Amino acid sequence: MTKAVILIPTSAEANLAAALDAAKTTGAVIFNAVEDVKAAQALIANNQKDVLLEKIVADFQALNANLVVVKGVQPSVQAPFANSLNFAIAQTLDAQIILVANNEEGTLVEAVASEFGGVNNSEILGVFGAQAGKIKTLDAQALANAISAPLAREARISPAAFRFKLTDLARKAGKTIVLPEGDEPRTVKAAAICAERGIAKSVLLADPESVKKVAAEQSVTLGADVTIINPADVRENYVARLVELRKSKGLTEEQARAQLEDTVVLGTMMLEAGEVDGLVSGAVHTTANTIRPPMQIIKTAPGSSIISSVFFMLLPDQVLVYGDCAVNPEPTAEQLAEIAIQSAESAKAFGLNPKVAMLSYSTGTSGSGQSVEKVKDATRIAQEKRPDLLIDGPLQYDAAVMKDVAASKAPNSKVAGQANVFVFPDINAGNIGYKAVQRSADLVAVGPMLQGMRKPVNDLSRGALVDDIIYTIALTAIQATQA
């Protein structure tokens, strides 16, 4: 695990050089997160701060060091955005903060600290080069000691780090994903970007002339890793196999041909045949239309009795997992337990150490009733099935995420106050919950990612942006390595 500490200058006069000299005595790697301030300014001005942060993550990961001191951007006329960017870098790299001043008044330092979470933010280790009554003053030795001290909390993965991890793992996977909505403009653009960035190869199911027209209208170049297949040319190849797979339902050849007019069914048959590694749809199709064919044809993975879903909620400083917000309307206690286990496994697959909260309107034994009892039973079943996982409930959301609330409501819980995987009691609560957080906090929700399928299939929101489709393709490619 890498520990990072960022040195953040409070002003243009801050003695950053002296702070860096003290930091070097620890043997830490010094990382200049932003070498070209003008280039950073251009990205920020073009609303591409995420691109800048993902590049910083990539450069940071390449250091492969245990202890890193990050050089923050010094405020200046050329960099009036320095404080905002430095805080974003701290959150992105999960870095603790040391403020670097130059004998400024304590109140000025405290005012600057307010832009980094305030004087009570435990991530601010102190200030070097000035005295501020409410912030610990650090001399050179104390600064070195603060940098060298072990991290006293669990490491977090930031949204930018998560997105980098997604694309990096997808590149290494080298998978091919079929996109049944092959001439949908966002899908075409996403396929082109995935090919250009080496995230995944794509197969677009649509009339080639239609795809080329859509690409031209967006000035998109479709490279060698984007294949266009005309559904009319290949449908007949899958008729016999579809009849065989659905013979228990009495499917005839004529009915199979009719079903294969649906490109989701066609893409599912390609996936079943092993010609592609995963399927992504939903930019036009409903969730039901996207997942019904795979549920009928691909079916559940060994050991899974249900298919469920999770969203990866990209908060400013961490990633949370919400399940099931899209598939199972009213899960039983047994199904809820399986959703919890599936969600924990999904969290682990993408670099999170799962701490699963089984959500309810009641914490512990404070409430009663059928819905609370269901969550209690689900928690017990999940704990019995997987004692190696940290799963607890029933927990209210505030008890699950806030340490002070957890201390009073669930003092003996190993999950309360630090949960990162949240299992909602039904789709009503889950769907409302994820959309409330997503829209009110204006954050990205990646998903829904389907769990429990024998081969990876993922659904898109019909309001999905190009970036949403790209990251869903990446998720699907990674899942294909685990199938």
Coordinates of C-alpha atoms in Angstrom, one line a residue, residues 39 78 82 129 259 296 317 372:
A39 CA -1.6 22.6 -19.7
Q78 CA -1.0 32.2 -13.3
A82 CA -4.3 26.1 -7.1
G129 CA 6.5 27.6 8.2
Q259 CA -36.6 -13.2 -32.0
Q296 CA -33.1 -16.9 -20.8
D317 CA -13.1 11.2 -2.1
V372 CA -36.8 -5.3 9.5

